[in-house]
Structure formats: structure tokens, C-alpha cells
Short mmCIF file of C-alpha atoms in Angstrom, two decimals:
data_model
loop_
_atom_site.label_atom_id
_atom_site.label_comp_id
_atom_site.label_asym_id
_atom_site.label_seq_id
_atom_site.Cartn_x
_atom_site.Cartn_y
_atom_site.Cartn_z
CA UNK A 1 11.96 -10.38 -0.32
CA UNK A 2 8.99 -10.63 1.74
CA UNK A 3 8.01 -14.20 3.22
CA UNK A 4 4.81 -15.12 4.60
CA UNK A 5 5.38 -19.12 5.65
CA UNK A 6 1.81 -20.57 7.49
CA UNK A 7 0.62 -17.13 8.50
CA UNK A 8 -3.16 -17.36 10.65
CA UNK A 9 -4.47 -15.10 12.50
CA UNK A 10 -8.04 -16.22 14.53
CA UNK A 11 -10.26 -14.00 15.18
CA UNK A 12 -12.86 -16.56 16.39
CA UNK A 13 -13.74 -20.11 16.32
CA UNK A 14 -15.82 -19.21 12.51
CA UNK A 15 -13.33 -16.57 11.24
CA UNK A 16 -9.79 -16.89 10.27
CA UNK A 17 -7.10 -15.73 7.92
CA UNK A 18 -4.46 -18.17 6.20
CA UNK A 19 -2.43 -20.05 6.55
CA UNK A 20 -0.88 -18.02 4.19
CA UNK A 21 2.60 -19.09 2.42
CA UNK A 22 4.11 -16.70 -0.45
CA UNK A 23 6.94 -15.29 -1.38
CA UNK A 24 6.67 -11.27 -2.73
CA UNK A 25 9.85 -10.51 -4.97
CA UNK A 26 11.66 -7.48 -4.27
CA UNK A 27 11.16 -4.60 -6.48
CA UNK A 28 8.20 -3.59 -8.66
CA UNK A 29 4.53 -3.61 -7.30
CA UNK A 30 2.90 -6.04 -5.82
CA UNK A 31 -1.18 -5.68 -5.51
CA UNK A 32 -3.74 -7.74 -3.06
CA UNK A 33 -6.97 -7.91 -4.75
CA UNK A 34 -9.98 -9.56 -3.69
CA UNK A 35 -13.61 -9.11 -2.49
CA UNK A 36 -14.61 -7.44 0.65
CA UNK A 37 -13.57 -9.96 4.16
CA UNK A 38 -10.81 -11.41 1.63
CA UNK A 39 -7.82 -11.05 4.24
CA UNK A 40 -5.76 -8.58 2.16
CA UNK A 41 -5.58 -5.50 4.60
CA UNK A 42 -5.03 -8.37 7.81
CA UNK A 43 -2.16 -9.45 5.43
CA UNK A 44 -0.47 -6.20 4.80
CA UNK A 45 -1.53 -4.94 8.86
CA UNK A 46 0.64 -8.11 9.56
CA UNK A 47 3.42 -7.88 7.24
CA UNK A 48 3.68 -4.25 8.90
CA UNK A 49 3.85 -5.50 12.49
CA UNK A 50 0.67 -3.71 13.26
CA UNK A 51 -1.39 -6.59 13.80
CA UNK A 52 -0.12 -9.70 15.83
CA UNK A 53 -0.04 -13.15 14.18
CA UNK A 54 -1.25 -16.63 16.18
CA UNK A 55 0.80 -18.52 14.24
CA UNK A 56 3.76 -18.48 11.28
CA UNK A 57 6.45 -16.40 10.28
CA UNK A 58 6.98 -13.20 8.24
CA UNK A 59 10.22 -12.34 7.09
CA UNK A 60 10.93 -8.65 5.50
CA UNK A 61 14.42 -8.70 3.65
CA UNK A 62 15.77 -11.38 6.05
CA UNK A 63 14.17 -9.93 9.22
CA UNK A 64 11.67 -11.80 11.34
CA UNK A 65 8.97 -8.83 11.83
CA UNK A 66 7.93 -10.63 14.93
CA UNK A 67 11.58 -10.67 16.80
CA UNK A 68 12.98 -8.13 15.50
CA UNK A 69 13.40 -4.67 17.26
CA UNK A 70 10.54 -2.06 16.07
CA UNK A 71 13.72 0.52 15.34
CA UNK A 72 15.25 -2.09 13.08
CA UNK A 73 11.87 -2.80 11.27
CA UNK A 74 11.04 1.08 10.98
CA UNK A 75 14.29 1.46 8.71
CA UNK A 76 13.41 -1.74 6.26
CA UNK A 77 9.48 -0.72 6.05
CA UNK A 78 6.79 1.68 5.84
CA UNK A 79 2.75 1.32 5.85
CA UNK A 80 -0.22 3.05 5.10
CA UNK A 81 -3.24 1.72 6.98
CA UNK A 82 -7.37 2.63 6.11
CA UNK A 83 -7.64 4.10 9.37
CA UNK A 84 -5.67 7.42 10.44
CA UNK A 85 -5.53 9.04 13.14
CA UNK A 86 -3.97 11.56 13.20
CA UNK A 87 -4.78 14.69 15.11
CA UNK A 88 -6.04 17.33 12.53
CA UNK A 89 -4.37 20.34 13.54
CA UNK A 90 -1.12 19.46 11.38
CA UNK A 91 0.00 20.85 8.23
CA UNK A 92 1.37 18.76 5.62
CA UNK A 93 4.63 19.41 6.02
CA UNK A 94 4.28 18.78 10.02
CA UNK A 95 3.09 15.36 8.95
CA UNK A 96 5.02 14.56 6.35
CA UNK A 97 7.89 14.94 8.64
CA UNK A 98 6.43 12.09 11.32
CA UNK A 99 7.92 9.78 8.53
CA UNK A 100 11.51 10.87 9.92
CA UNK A 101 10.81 9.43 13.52
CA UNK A 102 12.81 6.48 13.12
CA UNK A 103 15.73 8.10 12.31
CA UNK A 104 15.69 11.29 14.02
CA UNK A 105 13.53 10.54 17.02
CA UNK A 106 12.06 13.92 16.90
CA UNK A 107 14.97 15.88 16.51
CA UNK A 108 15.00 16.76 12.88
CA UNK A 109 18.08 17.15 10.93
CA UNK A 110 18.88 19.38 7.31
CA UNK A 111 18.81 15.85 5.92
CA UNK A 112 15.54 14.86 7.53
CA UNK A 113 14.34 18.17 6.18
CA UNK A 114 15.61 17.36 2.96
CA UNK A 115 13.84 14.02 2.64
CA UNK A 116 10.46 15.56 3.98
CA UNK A 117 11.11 18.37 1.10
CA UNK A 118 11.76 15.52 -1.82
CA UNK A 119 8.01 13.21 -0.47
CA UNK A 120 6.21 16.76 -0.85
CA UNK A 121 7.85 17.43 -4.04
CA UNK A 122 6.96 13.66 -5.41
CA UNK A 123 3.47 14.08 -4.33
CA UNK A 124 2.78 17.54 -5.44
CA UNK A 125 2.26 18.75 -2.21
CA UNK A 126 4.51 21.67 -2.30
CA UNK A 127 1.44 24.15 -2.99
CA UNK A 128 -0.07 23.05 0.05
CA UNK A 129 2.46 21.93 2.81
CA UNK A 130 2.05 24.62 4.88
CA UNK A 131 -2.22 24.26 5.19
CA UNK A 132 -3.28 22.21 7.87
CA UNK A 133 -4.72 18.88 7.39
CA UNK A 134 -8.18 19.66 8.51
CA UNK A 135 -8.55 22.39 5.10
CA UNK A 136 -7.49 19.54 2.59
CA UNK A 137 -10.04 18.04 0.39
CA UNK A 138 -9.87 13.81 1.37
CA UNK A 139 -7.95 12.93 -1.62
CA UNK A 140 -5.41 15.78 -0.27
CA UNK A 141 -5.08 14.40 2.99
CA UNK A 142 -4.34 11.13 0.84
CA UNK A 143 -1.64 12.01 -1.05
CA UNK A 144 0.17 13.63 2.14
CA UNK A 145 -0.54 10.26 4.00
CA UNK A 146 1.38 8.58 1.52
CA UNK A 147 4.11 11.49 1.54
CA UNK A 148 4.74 10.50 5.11
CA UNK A 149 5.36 6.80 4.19
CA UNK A 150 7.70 7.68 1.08
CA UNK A 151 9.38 10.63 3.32
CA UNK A 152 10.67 7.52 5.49
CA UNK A 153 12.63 6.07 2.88
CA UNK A 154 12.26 2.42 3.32
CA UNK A 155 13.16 -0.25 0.82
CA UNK A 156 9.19 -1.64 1.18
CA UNK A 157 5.52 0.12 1.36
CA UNK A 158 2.62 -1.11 2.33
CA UNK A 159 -0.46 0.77 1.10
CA UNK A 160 -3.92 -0.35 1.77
CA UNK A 161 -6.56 1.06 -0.09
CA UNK A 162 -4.06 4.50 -1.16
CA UNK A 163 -6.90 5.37 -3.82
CA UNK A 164 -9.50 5.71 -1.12
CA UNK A 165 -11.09 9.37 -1.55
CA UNK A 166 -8.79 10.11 -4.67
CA UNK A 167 -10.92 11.35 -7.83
CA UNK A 168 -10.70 9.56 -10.93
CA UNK A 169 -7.51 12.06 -11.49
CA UNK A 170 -5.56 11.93 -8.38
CA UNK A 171 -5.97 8.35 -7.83
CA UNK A 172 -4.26 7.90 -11.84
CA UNK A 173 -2.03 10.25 -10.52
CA UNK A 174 -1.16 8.04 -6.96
CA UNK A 175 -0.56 4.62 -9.36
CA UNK A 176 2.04 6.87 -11.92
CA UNK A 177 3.72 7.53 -8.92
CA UNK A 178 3.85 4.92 -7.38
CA UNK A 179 5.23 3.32 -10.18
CA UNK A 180 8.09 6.10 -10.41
CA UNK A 181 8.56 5.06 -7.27
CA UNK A 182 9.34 1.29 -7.98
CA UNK A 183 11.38 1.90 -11.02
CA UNK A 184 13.52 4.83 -10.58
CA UNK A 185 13.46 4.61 -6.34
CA UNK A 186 13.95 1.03 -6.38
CA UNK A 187 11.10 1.11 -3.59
CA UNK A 188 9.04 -2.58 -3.28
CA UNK A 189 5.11 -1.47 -3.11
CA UNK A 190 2.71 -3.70 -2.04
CA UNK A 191 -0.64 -2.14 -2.37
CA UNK A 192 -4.31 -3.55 -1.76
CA UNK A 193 -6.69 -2.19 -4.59
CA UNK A 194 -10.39 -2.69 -4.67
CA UNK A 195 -10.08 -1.50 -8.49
CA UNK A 196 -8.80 -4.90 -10.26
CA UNK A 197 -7.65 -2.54 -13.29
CA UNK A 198 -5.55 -0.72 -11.58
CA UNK A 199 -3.81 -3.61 -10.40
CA UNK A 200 -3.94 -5.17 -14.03
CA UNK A 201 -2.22 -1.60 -15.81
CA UNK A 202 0.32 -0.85 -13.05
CA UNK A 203 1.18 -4.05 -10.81
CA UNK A 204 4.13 -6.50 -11.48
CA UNK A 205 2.41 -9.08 -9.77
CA UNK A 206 -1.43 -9.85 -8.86
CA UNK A 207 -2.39 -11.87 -5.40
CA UNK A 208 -6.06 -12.77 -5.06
CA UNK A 209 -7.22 -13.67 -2.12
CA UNK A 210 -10.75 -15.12 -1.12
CA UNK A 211 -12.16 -16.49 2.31
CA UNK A 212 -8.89 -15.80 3.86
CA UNK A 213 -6.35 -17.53 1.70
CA UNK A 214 -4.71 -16.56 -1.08
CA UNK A 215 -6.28 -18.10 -4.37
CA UNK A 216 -4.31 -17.07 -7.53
CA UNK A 217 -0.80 -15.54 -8.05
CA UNK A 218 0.80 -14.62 -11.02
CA UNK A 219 1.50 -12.16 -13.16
CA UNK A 220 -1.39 -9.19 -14.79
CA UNK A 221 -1.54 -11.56 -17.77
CA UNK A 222 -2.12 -14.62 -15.71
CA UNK A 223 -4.77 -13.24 -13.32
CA UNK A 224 -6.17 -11.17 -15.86
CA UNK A 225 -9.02 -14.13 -17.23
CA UNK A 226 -12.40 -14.65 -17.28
CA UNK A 227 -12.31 -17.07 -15.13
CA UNK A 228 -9.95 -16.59 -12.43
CA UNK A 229 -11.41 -13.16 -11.85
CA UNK A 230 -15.08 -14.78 -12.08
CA UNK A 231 -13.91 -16.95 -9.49
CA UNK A 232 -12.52 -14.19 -6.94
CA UNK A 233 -14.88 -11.98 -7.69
CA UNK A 234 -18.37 -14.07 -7.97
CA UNK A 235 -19.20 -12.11 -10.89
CA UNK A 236 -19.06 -12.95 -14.30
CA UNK A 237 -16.14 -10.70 -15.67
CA UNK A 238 -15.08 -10.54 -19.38
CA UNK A 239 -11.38 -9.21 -20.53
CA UNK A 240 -10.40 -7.29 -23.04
CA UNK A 241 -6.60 -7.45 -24.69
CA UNK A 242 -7.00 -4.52 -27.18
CA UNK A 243 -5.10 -2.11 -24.72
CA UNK A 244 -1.07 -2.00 -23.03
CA UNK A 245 -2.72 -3.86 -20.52
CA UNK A 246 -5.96 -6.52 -20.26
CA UNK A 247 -9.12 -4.68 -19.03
CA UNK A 248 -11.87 -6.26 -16.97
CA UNK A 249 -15.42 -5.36 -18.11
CA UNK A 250 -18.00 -6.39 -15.49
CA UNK A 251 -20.58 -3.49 -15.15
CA UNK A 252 -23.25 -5.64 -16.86
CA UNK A 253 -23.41 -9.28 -16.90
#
């Protein structure tokens, strides 16, 4: 379980998150949707302990993320930000393998090895693990991103934006796995998608959030209106149920 109770976070005296209360159920996946300046990534960023809170708690599986020591949070969950980093001059599988830090500190054991080996595999990565990070295409450099946060092998992800610079293909590809993940690796993904039908065909749950709070919560079905997603949105949306799953249709008013 994941517990936000009367998270803010100011950034000035005109721009705010929260407070945010909600409760995220273990298991399944979990997506933030919302415009643009919603809050979702400063959620998740928080949630992670990579962004400090002014006020409120967040729990992670009975943990305060605040209080509790970074090692001990590093072993319960795994994020993703927009922004990485990373020096370029990595391979994949040199990457990949910065997901075992918490446990092996640097020192990498066969079973570290072992878990790097299994992320590569689950991403389809293996082609390509030993090419360095600077040759991949973007969506590439995506997918071995997220290997690094599966390779850790936490109980909870955090993913912002994972479908950034995927093609129509790979980012299909990214939500089917993803969704492995949650039902046969019994991994909790929360995810913030821009793409409001991708949260409505593969997400458990939906959280829309506007102007820094969260607005709706519920399940595909629930969020999945005209008029809730009119209202998050400020477009007029229409929905179609012919499908597994409702579709949004908003290209043309």
C-alpha cells in the first residue's frame, strides 16, 4: 500500500501541489493522468523520495519515505524519472546493472548478474546489451531505463512518462510488459501517462489530477466518461465502449 495523507509541496506563494490524501492498492497498475502542470510527476518524484515534501506523510508498504533510511527504501521501491542523467558512455548491460546498487553496493554478485540478465531478457534487450547507450535509438535507451528499475527487484515502480520517445510499437510493447510485470511479478506500477488510453486499456486504477490535486479516482470504467475526462482535460472528449476497454475520441470536437 502506498499512502499519501495531506501531501503539499510549495513552490511559491501562487504555485502549489496538494494536499494530496489517497490510498494506491498494492498490486496491479496504477496510472496518474492529467494535463500538463497537473502535479502527477511532483507526486510520483515524492512518493520516490526524490523530491522533499513541506508538509504530510507518505507511507510505502508501512514505511515512512521521509524517516526511513534510503537503504531500507531502495529495497521496497524503484523510479523512473523524465530526466536522466546518466553519463553516455555505458552499455546496457553496464546500466542495467546500476539497479543492483542497493544490494550489492558495487560489488556484483552471480545473483546480481542473474537479475541484470532476467530485466534484459524482459525488455528485449539481450540483442543490444553490450552497445553503449549513446548508439541506441531514444526509445532504446527507454526500454533499458526501465530495465534498470525492474533489474532492482522492488515490490513498487514508479514510472513517469516510460512511453516518452517509444514508437507507436515499443511503447504497446512497454504497457504489455508492464502488465506481465504486475500479474505474473506481483510488481505494484504506478505510471504517469500523457496518453489517457493507455491508462484506460492497461491500468487497474485511474488518478486524475488537475491544478495540483487529485480530481477523480476510480476504476478505467469510472474515469472513462465524457465528462470526467472533459473536465480534466478541458476538451470535449467522447467514449466509445465497442472495444475490451472504453476509448476516448477527442481529435475533433
Amino acid at each position: 500500500m502506498i499512502t499519501l495523507t495531506g501531501v503539499v509541496k510549495d513552490y511559491s506563494a501562487e504555485v502549489s501541489i496538494g494536499p494530496v490524501s489517497v490510498d494506491i492498492e498494492p498490486g496491479g497498475i496504477t496510472a496518474l493522468v492529467g494535463p500538463n502542470g497537473a502535479g502527477k510527476s511532483t507526486i510520483l518524484t515524492m512518493i520516490g523520495r526524490l523530491l522533499h515534501i513541506d508538509d504530510g506523510v507518505i507511507e510505502v508498504a508501512g514505511y515512512d519515505v521521509a524517516k526511513s533510511p534510503s537503504k531500507t527504501i531502495a529495497k521496497i521501491l524503484s523510479i523512473l524519472r523524465q530526466e536522466n542523467h546518466f553519463v553516455t558512455r555505458l552499455t546496457v548491460r553496464q546500466l542495467v546493472s546500476f539497479g543492483r546498487f542497493p544490494y550489492s553496493r558495487g560489488r556484483l554478485t552471480k545473483a546480481d548478474e542473474e537479475y541484470i540478465t532476467r530485466a534484459i531478457d524482459f525488455l528485449d534487450l539481450d540483442d543490444l546489451e553490450h552497445r553503449y547507450l549513446d548508439q541506441l535509438s531514444g526509445g532504446q535507451r527507454q526500454r533499458a531505463y526501465v530495465a534498470m528499475v525492474l533489474a532492482q527487484d522492488t515490490d513498487y515502480l514508479l514510472l513517469d512518462e516510460p512511453l516518452n520517445n517509444l514508437d507507436m510499437q515499443h511503447a504497446v510493447a512497454m504497457m504489455q510488459q508492464l502488465r506481465q510485470a504486475a500479474d505474473e511479478l506481483g510488481k505494484t506500477v504506478v505510471i504517469v501517462l500523457h496518453d489517457i488510453n493507455f491508462a484506460a486499456a492497461y491500468s487497474d486504477r485511474i488518478i486524475a489530477m488537475t491544478d495540483g490535486t487529485i480530481r477523480y479516482s476510480g476504476t478505467p470504467e469510472e474515469i472513462m466518461t465524457p465528462e470526467v475526462l472533459s473536465d480534466v482535460f478541458r476538451t470535449p472528449m467522447q467514449v466509445l465502449h465497442n472495444l475490451d476497454y472504453p476509448l476516448a475520441v477527442y481529435f475533433r470536437p
